PDB file of C-alpha atoms in Angstrom:
ATOM      1  CA  ILE E   1     113.286  73.687 108.214  1.00 62.00           C
ATOM      2  CA  ILE E   2     114.813  76.991 107.096  1.00 67.00           C
ATOM      3  CA  LEU E   3     114.060  76.143 103.471  1.00 65.00           C
ATOM      4  CA  LEU E   4     110.413  75.626 104.397  1.00 67.00           C
ATOM      5  CA  VAL E   5     110.037  78.762 106.539  1.00 70.00           C
ATOM      6  CA  ILE E   6     111.695  81.220 104.146  1.00 73.00           C
ATOM      7  CA  PRO E   7     109.176  80.721 101.272  1.00 72.00           C
ATOM      8  CA  MET E   8     106.285  81.097 103.704  1.00 73.00           C
ATOM      9  CA  LYS E   9     107.665  84.371 105.032  1.00 72.00           C
ATOM     10  CA  LEU E  10     108.353  85.642 101.538  1.00 72.00           C
ATOM     11  CA  CYS E  11     104.752  84.892 100.513  1.00 76.00           C
ATOM     12  CA  PHE E  12     103.456  86.599 103.647  1.00 70.00           C
ATOM     13  CA  PHE E  13     105.473  89.787 103.196  1.00 72.00           C
ATOM     14  CA  SER E  14     104.704  89.911  99.468  1.00 75.00           C
ATOM     15  CA  THR E  15     100.965  89.951 100.193  1.00 77.00           C
ATOM     16  CA  LEU E  16     101.197  92.695 102.824  1.00 76.00           C
ATOM     17  CA  PRO E  17     100.798  95.591 100.304  1.00 81.00           C
ATOM     18  CA  LEU E  18      97.685  93.946  98.840  1.00 80.00           C
ATOM     19  CA  LEU E  19      96.203  93.301 102.275  1.00 81.00           C
ATOM     20  CA  SER E  20      96.920  96.852 103.430  1.00 84.00           C
ATOM     21  CA  THR E  21      95.301  98.265 100.275  1.00 86.00           C
ATOM     22  CA  VAL E  22      92.181  96.150 100.796  1.00 85.00           C
ATOM     23  CA  CYS E  23      91.976  97.144 104.471  1.00 86.00           C
ATOM     24  CA  VAL E  24      92.312 100.855 103.652  1.00 86.00           C
ATOM     25  CA  ALA E  25      89.608 100.560 100.982  1.00 87.00           C
ATOM     26  CA  LEU E  26      87.225  98.779 103.353  1.00 87.00           C
ATOM     27  CA  VAL E  27      87.799 101.256 106.180  1.00 86.00           C
ATOM     28  CA  GLY E  28      87.310 104.189 103.813  1.00 82.00           C
ATOM     29  CA  ALA E  29      84.095 102.712 102.425  1.00 79.00           C
ATOM     30  CA  VAL E  30      82.697 102.050 105.908  1.00 77.00           C
ATOM     31  CA  ARG E  31      83.563 105.544 107.111  1.00 76.00           C
ATOM     32  CA  GLY E  32      82.047 107.097 103.979  1.00 73.00           C
ATOM     33  CA  ILE E  33      78.800 105.139 104.293  1.00 66.00           C
ATOM     34  CA  LYS E  34      78.617 105.965 107.999  1.00 65.00           C
ATOM     35  CA  HIS E  35      79.101 109.664 107.255  1.00 62.00           C
ATOM     36  CA  LEU E  36      76.242 109.569 104.738  1.00 59.00           C
ATOM     37  CA  GLY E  37      73.866 107.785 107.088  1.00 54.00           C
ATOM     38  CA  GLY E  38      75.091 104.204 107.357  1.00 54.00           C
ATOM     39  CA  LEU E  39      72.555 101.435 106.811  1.00 53.00           C
ATOM     40  CA  ARG E  40      69.855 104.087 106.840  1.00 55.00           C
ATOM     41  CA  LEU E  41      70.726 104.642 103.165  1.00 52.00           C
ATOM     42  CA  ILE E  42      69.052 101.281 102.511  1.00 55.00           C
ATOM     43  CA  TRP E  43      66.398 101.489 105.200  1.00 55.00           C
ATOM     44  CA  TYR E  44      64.877 104.779 104.100  1.00 53.00           C
ATOM     45  CA  ARG E  45      64.641 103.675 100.463  1.00 51.00           C
ATOM     46  CA  ARG E  46      62.185 101.045 101.719  1.00 50.00           C
ATOM     47  CA  GLY E  47      60.559 103.458 104.177  1.00 49.00           C
ATOM     48  CA  ILE E  48      62.021 101.739 107.233  1.00 56.00           C
ATOM     49  CA  GLY E  49      63.164 104.187 109.906  1.00 67.00           C
ATOM     50  CA  MET E  50      60.793 107.001 108.933  1.00 78.00           C
ATOM     51  CA  SER E  51      59.510 107.109 112.528  1.00 78.00           C
ATOM     52  CA  ARG E  52      62.869 108.658 113.513  1.00 81.00           C
ATOM     53  CA  VAL E  53      62.357 111.612 111.178  1.00 86.00           C
ATOM     54  CA  PRO E  54      60.115 113.760 113.475  1.00 89.00           C
ATOM     55  CA  GLY E  55      62.627 113.874 116.315  1.00 87.00           C
ATOM     56  CA  LYS E  56      65.565 114.509 113.973  1.00 85.00           C
ATOM     57  CA  VAL E  57      63.729 117.351 112.209  1.00 87.00           C
ATOM     58  CA  CYS E  58      62.970 119.059 115.515  1.00 88.00           C
ATOM     59  CA  LYS E  59      66.537 118.584 116.755  1.00 85.00           C
ATOM     60  CA  ASN E  60      68.728 119.156 113.686  1.00 80.00           C
ATOM     61  CA  ILE E  61      66.631 121.476 111.514  1.00 82.00           C
ATOM     62  CA  LEU E  62      64.180 123.363 113.729  1.00 85.00           C
ATOM     63  CA  GLN E  63      66.599 123.212 116.694  1.00 81.00           C
ATOM     64  CA  LEU E  64      63.757 123.149 119.197  1.00 86.00           C
ATOM     65  CA  PRO E  65      64.605 122.401 122.834  1.00 85.00           C
ATOM     66  CA  HIS E  66      63.538 118.907 123.794  1.00 82.00           C
ATOM     67  CA  GLU E  67      61.157 118.752 126.740  1.00 78.00           C
ATOM     68  CA  ARG E  68      60.677 115.234 128.066  1.00 76.00           C
ATOM     69  CA  PRO E  69      57.131 114.669 129.379  1.00 74.00           C
ATOM     70  CA  ALA E  70      56.943 113.801 133.047  1.00 74.00           C
ATOM     71  CA  ASP E  71      54.554 110.843 132.531  1.00 72.00           C
ATOM     72  CA  LEU E  72      56.672 109.173 129.854  1.00 72.00           C
ATOM     73  CA  THR E  73      57.054 105.432 130.340  1.00 72.00           C
ATOM     74  CA  MET E  74      58.994 102.810 128.409  1.00 71.00           C
ATOM     75  CA  LEU E  75      55.831 101.615 126.687  1.00 70.00           C
ATOM     76  CA  LYS E  76      54.812 105.129 125.656  1.00 74.00           C
ATOM     77  CA  ALA E  77      58.328 105.959 124.430  1.00 73.00           C
ATOM     78  CA  PHE E  78      57.922 103.406 121.631  1.00 77.00           C
ATOM     79  CA  LYS E  79      55.645 105.899 119.881  1.00 83.00           C
ATOM     80  CA  TRP E  80      57.627 109.005 118.911  1.00 85.00           C
ATOM     81  CA  TRP E  81      54.807 111.490 119.528  1.00 87.00           C
ATOM     82  CA  ASN E  82      54.640 110.553 123.211  1.00 86.00           C
ATOM     83  CA  HIS E  83      58.156 111.812 124.000  1.00 83.00           C
ATOM     84  CA  MET E  84      57.728 115.135 122.172  1.00 87.00           C
ATOM     85  CA  SER E  85      56.318 118.344 123.578  1.00 87.00           C
ATOM     86  CA  ASP E  86      53.424 120.238 121.988  1.00 88.00           C
ATOM     87  CA  ARG E  87      55.863 122.794 120.610  1.00 90.00           C
ATOM     88  CA  GLU E  88      57.946 120.109 118.932  1.00 91.00           C
ATOM     89  CA  LEU E  89      54.876 118.377 117.526  1.00 91.00           C
ATOM     90  CA  ASN E  90      53.431 121.611 116.142  1.00 93.00           C
ATOM     91  CA  GLY E  91      56.762 122.451 114.529  1.00 92.00           C
ATOM     92  CA  PHE E  92      57.120 119.091 112.837  1.00 93.00           C
ATOM     93  CA  ILE E  93      53.463 118.934 111.748  1.00 94.00           C
ATOM     94  CA  THR E  94      53.827 122.352 110.099  1.00 94.00           C
ATOM     95  CA  VAL E  95      57.012 121.349 108.247  1.00 93.00           C
ATOM     96  CA  TRP E  96      55.638 117.972 107.161  1.00 93.00           C
ATOM     97  CA  ASN E  97      52.243 119.250 105.993  1.00 95.00           C
ATOM     98  CA  LYS E  98      53.877 122.047 103.989  1.00 94.00           C
ATOM     99  CA  THR E  99      56.162 119.503 102.351  1.00 93.00           C
ATOM    100  CA  ILE E 100      53.213 117.299 101.407  1.00 94.00           C
ATOM    101  CA  ALA E 101      51.218 120.313 100.182  1.00 94.00           C
ATOM    102  CA  GLU E 102      54.120 121.328  97.954  1.00 93.00           C
ATOM    103  CA  LEU E 103      54.221 117.840  96.465  1.00 93.00           C
ATOM    104  CA  ARG E 104      50.506 118.120  95.719  1.00 93.00           C
ATOM    105  CA  GLN E 105      50.854 121.555  94.144  1.00 91.00           C
ATOM    106  CA  SER E 106      53.589 120.109  91.938  1.00 90.00           C
ATOM    107  CA  ASP E 107      51.163 117.318  90.929  1.00 91.00           C
ATOM    108  CA  LEU E 108      53.572 114.661  92.190  1.00 92.00           C
ATOM    109  CA  ILE E 109      50.945 113.064  94.430  1.00 92.00           C
ATOM    110  CA  SER E 110      47.190 112.667  94.169  1.00 91.00           C
ATOM    111  CA  CYS E 111      44.529 114.005  96.510  1.00 91.00           C
ATOM    112  CA  SER E 112      44.148 110.617  98.179  1.00 90.00           C
ATOM    113  CA  GLU E 113      47.898 110.412  98.771  1.00 92.00           C
ATOM    114  CA  GLU E 114      47.912 113.935 100.201  1.00 93.00           C
ATOM    115  CA  GLU E 115      45.145 112.931 102.601  1.00 92.00           C
ATOM    116  CA  ARG E 116      46.997 109.757 103.567  1.00 90.00           C
ATOM    117  CA  LEU E 117      50.355 111.484 104.153  1.00 92.00           C
ATOM    118  CA  SER E 118      49.162 114.621 105.986  1.00 93.00           C
ATOM    119  CA  PHE E 119      48.548 115.298 109.672  1.00 92.00           C
ATOM    120  CA  HIS E 120      45.138 116.579 110.724  1.00 90.00           C
ATOM    121  CA  SER E 121      45.641 118.186 114.136  1.00 88.00           C
ATOM    122  CA  LEU E 122      47.752 118.046 117.261  1.00 89.00           C
ATOM    123  CA  GLU E 123      44.937 116.349 119.163  1.00 90.00           C
ATOM    124  CA  SER E 124      44.659 113.577 116.576  1.00 91.00           C
ATOM    125  CA  VAL E 125      48.412 112.985 116.764  1.00 90.00           C
ATOM    126  CA  ARG E 126      48.234 112.713 120.539  1.00 87.00           C
ATOM    127  CA  GLY E 127      45.501 110.145 120.015  1.00 87.00           C
ATOM    128  CA  GLY E 128      47.751 108.060 117.777  1.00 85.00           C
ATOM    129  CA  LYS E 129      46.293 109.095 114.399  1.00 90.00           C
ATOM    130  CA  VAL E 130      49.431 109.685 112.349  1.00 90.00           C
ATOM    131  CA  PRO E 131      50.256 108.937 108.696  1.00 90.00           C
ATOM    132  CA  LYS E 132      51.020 105.252 108.159  1.00 85.00           C
ATOM    133  CA  LEU E 133      54.389 106.266 106.743  1.00 85.00           C
ATOM    134  CA  LEU E 134      55.413 107.606 110.165  1.00 86.00           C
ATOM    135  CA  ASP E 135      53.690 104.937 112.263  1.00 83.00           C
ATOM    136  CA  PRO E 136      56.256 102.783 114.110  1.00 80.00           C
ATOM    137  CA  LEU E 137      53.706  99.942 114.393  1.00 76.00           C
ATOM    138  CA  GLY E 138      53.628  99.420 110.620  1.00 68.00           C
ATOM    139  CA  VAL E 139      57.376  99.182 110.090  1.00 62.00           C
ATOM    140  CA  PHE E 140      57.130  96.186 107.741  1.00 64.00           C
ATOM    141  CA  SER E 141      54.633  97.862 105.401  1.00 66.00           C
ATOM    142  CA  LEU E 142      56.172 101.321 105.275  1.00 64.00           C
ATOM    143  CA  GLY E 143      57.628 100.762 101.809  1.00 63.00           C
ATOM    144  CA  SER E 144      54.139 100.568 100.322  1.00 74.00           C
ATOM    145  CA  MET E 145      53.153 103.778 102.139  1.00 81.00           C
ATOM    146  CA  LEU E 146      55.631 105.915 100.216  1.00 83.00           C
ATOM    147  CA  PRO E 147      54.224 107.995  97.325  1.00 88.00           C
ATOM    148  CA  GLU E 148      53.786 106.154  94.059  1.00 88.00           C
ATOM    149  CA  ASN E 149      55.495 108.840  92.005  1.00 90.00           C
ATOM    150  CA  ARG E 150      59.249 108.316  91.735  1.00 89.00           C
ATOM    151  CA  GLU E 151      60.144 111.998  92.219  1.00 91.00           C
ATOM    152  CA  ALA E 152      57.854 112.365  95.249  1.00 91.00           C
ATOM    153  CA  ARG E 153      59.336 109.189  96.727  1.00 88.00           C
ATOM    154  CA  ARG E 154      62.848 110.533  96.138  1.00 88.00           C
ATOM    155  CA  ARG E 155      62.087 113.813  97.910  1.00 89.00           C
ATOM    156  CA  VAL E 156      60.616 112.088 100.969  1.00 88.00           C
ATOM    157  CA  VAL E 157      63.540 109.657 101.175  1.00 83.00           C
ATOM    158  CA  THR E 158      66.047 112.500 100.710  1.00 84.00           C
ATOM    159  CA  LEU E 159      64.445 114.419 103.578  1.00 84.00           C
ATOM    160  CA  ALA E 160      64.681 111.354 105.807  1.00 82.00           C
ATOM    161  CA  ARG E 161      68.329 110.816 104.914  1.00 78.00           C
ATOM    162  CA  SER E 162      69.403 114.434 105.245  1.00 78.00           C
ATOM    163  CA  VAL E 163      68.105 114.849 108.803  1.00 79.00           C
ATOM    164  CA  GLN E 164      70.226 111.853 109.886  1.00 71.00           C
ATOM    165  CA  MET E 165      73.504 113.478 108.864  1.00 67.00           C
ATOM    166  CA  GLN E 166      75.605 115.873 110.876  1.00 62.00           C
ATOM    167  CA  PRO E 167      73.440 118.514 112.584  1.00 59.00           C
ATOM    168  CA  LEU E 168      73.418 122.095 111.415  1.00 58.00           C
ATOM    169  CA  PRO E 169      75.487 124.705 113.309  1.00 62.00           C
ATOM    170  CA  GLN E 170      73.857 125.889 116.502  1.00 65.00           C
ATOM    171  CA  GLY E 171      72.602 129.460 116.643  1.00 65.00           C
ATOM    172  CA  THR E 172      69.851 131.728 115.383  1.00 66.00           C
ATOM    173  CA  VAL E 173      69.300 132.602 111.757  1.00 62.00           C
ATOM    174  CA  GLN E 174      70.457 136.190 112.396  1.00 68.00           C
ATOM    175  CA  GLN E 175      73.868 134.894 113.524  1.00 71.00           C
ATOM    176  CA  MET E 176      74.443 132.759 110.424  1.00 67.00           C
ATOM    177  CA  PRO E 177      76.371 134.235 107.499  1.00 68.00           C
ATOM    178  CA  SER E 178      74.201 134.404 104.429  1.00 70.00           C
ATOM    179  CA  LEU E 179      74.429 135.337 100.771  1.00 70.00           C
ATOM    180  CA  SER E 180      71.336 136.542  98.970  1.00 74.00           C
ATOM    181  CA  VAL E 181      71.060 136.542  95.200  1.00 75.00           C
ATOM    182  CA  LEU E 182      68.091 138.289  93.593  1.00 76.00           C
ATOM    183  CA  VAL E 183      67.020 136.839  90.269  1.00 77.00           C
ATOM    184  CA  PRO E 184      64.314 138.951  88.611  1.00 78.00           C
ATOM    185  CA  HIS E 185      61.700 136.960  86.731  1.00 71.00           C
ATOM    186  CA  TYR E 186      58.263 137.510  85.353  1.00 72.00           C
ATOM    187  CA  CYS E 187      55.476 135.334  86.686  1.00 71.00           C
ATOM    188  CA  GLU E 188      52.436 134.832  84.511  1.00 72.00           C
ATOM    189  CA  THR E 189      49.698 132.231  84.635  1.00 70.00           C
ATOM    190  CA  ILE E 190      49.047 130.891  81.141  1.00 68.00           C
ATOM    191  CA  LEU E 191      45.695 129.236  80.533  1.00 72.00           C
ATOM    192  CA  PHE E 192      44.679 127.319  77.438  1.00 70.00           C
ATOM    193  CA  LYS E 193      41.308 126.044  76.397  1.00 71.00           C
ATOM    194  CA  THR E 194      40.879 122.324  75.967  1.00 67.00           C
ATOM    195  CA  ASP E 195      40.306 122.746  72.233  1.00 68.00           C
ATOM    196  CA  ASP E 196      43.529 124.715  71.891  1.00 66.00           C
ATOM    197  CA  LEU E 197      45.530 122.018  73.646  1.00 65.00           C
ATOM    198  CA  PHE E 198      44.196 118.934  71.884  1.00 63.00           C
ATOM    199  CA  THR E 199      42.848 120.249  68.570  1.00 65.00           C
ATOM    200  CA  GLY E 200      44.904 123.398  68.094  1.00 58.00           C
ATOM    201  CA  SER E 201      48.048 123.935  66.083  1.00 63.00           C
ATOM    202  CA  LYS E 202      50.304 121.021  65.281  1.00 63.00           C
ATOM    203  CA  GLY E 203      53.086 122.153  67.635  1.00 60.00           C
ATOM    204  CA  THR E 204      50.749 122.585  70.589  1.00 63.00           C
ATOM    205  CA  THR E 205      49.064 119.228  70.016  1.00 68.00           C
ATOM    206  CA  GLU E 206      52.353 117.340  69.719  1.00 75.00           C
ATOM    207  CA  MET E 207      53.696 118.939  72.896  1.00 73.00           C
ATOM    208  CA  MET E 208      50.532 118.065  74.799  1.00 76.00           C
ATOM    209  CA  HIS E 209      50.607 114.447  73.678  1.00 80.00           C
ATOM    210  CA  PHE E 210      54.290 114.250  74.651  1.00 80.00           C
ATOM    211  CA  LEU E 211      53.556 115.526  78.163  1.00 78.00           C
ATOM    212  CA  VAL E 212      50.617 113.161  78.626  1.00 82.00           C
ATOM    213  CA  LYS E 213      52.607 110.163  77.377  1.00 84.00           C
ATOM    214  CA  TYR E 214      55.830 110.627  79.357  1.00 85.00           C
ATOM    215  CA  TYR E 215      54.388 112.381  82.439  1.00 86.00           C
ATOM    216  CA  ARG E 216      51.082 110.554  82.652  1.00 87.00           C
ATOM    217  CA  GLN E 217      51.000 110.270  86.436  1.00 88.00           C
ATOM    218  CA  GLU E 218      51.675 113.979  86.942  1.00 89.00           C
ATOM    219  CA  PHE E 219      49.062 114.804  84.282  1.00 86.00           C
ATOM    220  CA  VAL E 220      46.433 112.667  86.040  1.00 88.00           C
ATOM    221  CA  ASN E 221      47.227 114.381  89.361  1.00 89.00           C
ATOM    222  CA  PHE E 222      47.015 117.762  87.639  1.00 86.00           C
ATOM    223  CA  ALA E 223      43.639 116.918  86.082  1.00 85.00           C
ATOM    224  CA  GLU E 224      42.349 115.763  89.471  1.00 88.00           C
ATOM    225  CA  ARG E 225      43.519 118.981  91.143  1.00 87.00           C
ATOM    226  CA  MET E 226      41.857 121.116  88.445  1.00 83.00           C
ATOM    227  CA  CYS E 227      38.605 119.186  88.761  1.00 85.00           C
ATOM    228  CA  VAL E 228      38.594 119.641  92.538  1.00 81.00           C
ATOM    229  CA  SER E 229      39.261 123.385  92.257  1.00 76.00           C
ATOM    230  CA  THR E 230      36.497 123.873  89.667  1.00 73.00           C
ATOM    231  CA  GLY E 231      33.966 121.523  91.270  1.00 71.00           C
ATOM    232  CA  VAL E 232      33.936 119.067  88.365  1.00 69.00           C
ATOM    233  CA  ARG E 233      33.750 115.336  89.121  1.00 72.00           C
ATOM    234  CA  PHE E 234      37.045 113.632  88.362  1.00 68.00           C
ATOM    235  CA  HIS E 235      36.795 110.360  86.430  1.00 65.00           C
ATOM    236  CA  THR E 236      39.559 107.874  87.097  1.00 62.00           C
ATOM    237  CA  GLU E 237      40.602 105.057  84.788  1.00 56.00           C
ATOM    238  CA  ASP E 238      38.739 102.609  87.038  1.00 54.00           C
ATOM    239  CA  ASP E 239      35.550 104.645  86.648  1.00 55.00           C
ATOM    240  CA  ASN E 240      35.939 104.688  82.865  1.00 51.00           C
ATOM    241  CA  ALA E 241      36.512 100.938  82.805  1.00 42.00           C
ATOM    242  CA  ALA E 242      33.439 100.326  84.944  1.00 41.00           C
ATOM    243  CA  GLU E 243      31.309 102.476  82.620  1.00 44.00           C
TER     244      GLU E 243
END
């Protein structure tokens, strides 16, 4: 019996270092993923969980006091705008709409996407008219509601992930230590004629074709924005194909 037990114990004790190493690696990986947002790292890439963003923005970023409505029921609490005060809603709508407007100014989304992702008014939100991306009723189709552009999608997903991490320190902005760095720069709006861009010098033409080829989506959004600002009808590829 002793001859049978001793080899078993030797095998067991010889595998202890390997088992301990694997356990430490697994615990470290779980703790690291949890610190970065847990399974939300996967959820938000598909758009799932975006309905939690408004409350987290108000709590962790804007640091607005939460005021629970007196008529809140379990059925109403399923929709995030029902358990937020007017002050919280106004704060989040302002932050979200400015974020979407910045994406449009950077030509990362089109006018139709800006309309689809933006809030209209506080009254419309109270009535349940919110962007489909933030609608808890469409949780299974949220992935298709994200912007088509990869950079715009990354920024929205990054915002959703960042508000789920550890909250910012409590206190006013005046109480926070800050470091300001002034970088002087010259801002100038450079405008080219269409002939100069496409039929001008060789260097200008090659650069323009490079931008159109590798940043086609941004160029289409830019052309749409310029047509809207100048009152010119914008022709899409579908319109050209139909003609």
